[in-house]
Amino acid sequence: MPDSAPQQLLHLVIGGELVDLEHNTFKNLDDVEIVGLYPNYATAHAAWRAKAQSTVDNAQMRYFIVHLHRLLDPNQEPAR
């Protein structure tokens, strides 16, 4: 890969209905939606916002951004 390629900071957006609002436990793992995999936080955040806003009438629905790049390289310094 050439040195000029932009750094990929992979992010995954997932969501589904929670058991309750106190915990991040999904009611049914078979129904968890994988919204998509994104190359940076900005595009992941845009996808997260769109999904969250589309389900605003259901208080139990939650969407999350998973920072996959931190899982793939745990020694990587967080961006400041």
Coordinates of C-alpha atoms in Angstrom, one line a residue:
M1 CA 0.0 0.0 0.0
P2 CA 1.5 3.4 -0.9
D3 CA 2.5 5.8 1.9
S4 CA 0.0 8.4 0.6
A5 CA -3.1 6.2 1.2
P6 CA -5.2 7.7 4.0
Q7 CA -5.2 5.9 7.3
Q8 CA -8.2 3.6 7.8
L9 CA -9.7 3.9 11.3
L10 CA -12.4 1.3 10.9
H11 CA -15.8 1.9 12.7
L12 CA -18.8 -0.4 12.9
V13 CA -22.3 0.8 13.4
I14 CA -24.8 -1.6 15.0
G15 CA -28.1 -1.3 16.8
G16 CA -31.2 -2.9 18.1
E17 CA -33.8 -3.0 20.8
L18 CA -32.4 -3.1 24.4
V19 CA -33.8 -5.1 27.3
D20 CA -34.0 -1.9 29.4
L21 CA -32.6 1.6 29.3
E22 CA -30.1 1.0 32.2
H23 CA -27.9 -1.5 30.3
N24 CA -26.5 -2.0 26.9
T25 CA -28.0 -5.5 26.6
F26 CA -29.9 -6.3 23.4
K27 CA -33.3 -7.9 23.7
N28 CA -32.7 -10.4 20.9
L29 CA -29.2 -10.9 19.3
D30 CA -30.8 -12.3 16.2
D31 CA -32.4 -8.9 15.6
V32 CA -29.3 -6.8 16.0
E33 CA -28.8 -4.7 12.9
I34 CA -25.4 -4.3 11.4
V35 CA -25.7 -0.9 9.8
G36 CA -22.3 -0.9 8.2
L37 CA -18.5 -0.7 8.3
Y38 CA -17.0 2.8 7.8
P39 CA -13.4 4.0 7.1
N40 CA -13.5 6.9 9.6
Y41 CA -15.5 8.2 12.6
A42 CA -17.2 11.0 10.6
T43 CA -18.9 8.7 8.1
A44 CA -19.8 6.2 11.0
H45 CA -21.3 9.1 13.0
A46 CA -23.4 10.2 10.0
A47 CA -24.8 6.7 9.6
W48 CA -25.3 6.3 13.4
R49 CA -27.2 9.6 13.5
A50 CA -29.4 8.7 10.5
K51 CA -30.4 5.3 12.1
A52 CA -30.9 6.8 15.6
Q53 CA -33.1 9.6 14.2
S54 CA -35.2 7.1 12.2
T55 CA -36.1 5.1 15.3
V56 CA -36.7 8.1 17.7
D57 CA -40.2 6.9 18.4
N58 CA -38.9 3.7 20.1
A59 CA -37.1 4.5 23.3
Q60 CA -35.7 1.0 23.6
M61 CA -33.8 1.2 20.2
R62 CA -30.1 2.2 20.4
Y63 CA -27.4 2.4 17.9
F64 CA -23.7 2.2 18.7
I65 CA -20.4 3.1 17.0
V66 CA -17.7 0.4 17.7
H67 CA -14.1 1.6 17.2
L68 CA -12.8 -1.5 15.4
H69 CA -9.4 0.1 14.8
R70 CA -8.9 0.1 18.6
L71 CA -9.7 -3.6 18.8
L72 CA -7.4 -4.4 15.9
D73 CA -4.5 -2.4 17.2
P74 CA -4.9 -1.9 21.0
N75 CA -1.5 -0.3 21.3
Q76 CA -2.5 2.6 19.0
E77 CA -2.6 5.9 20.7
P78 CA -6.1 7.5 20.7
A79 CA -6.6 10.5 18.5
R80 CA -6.7 13.8 20.4

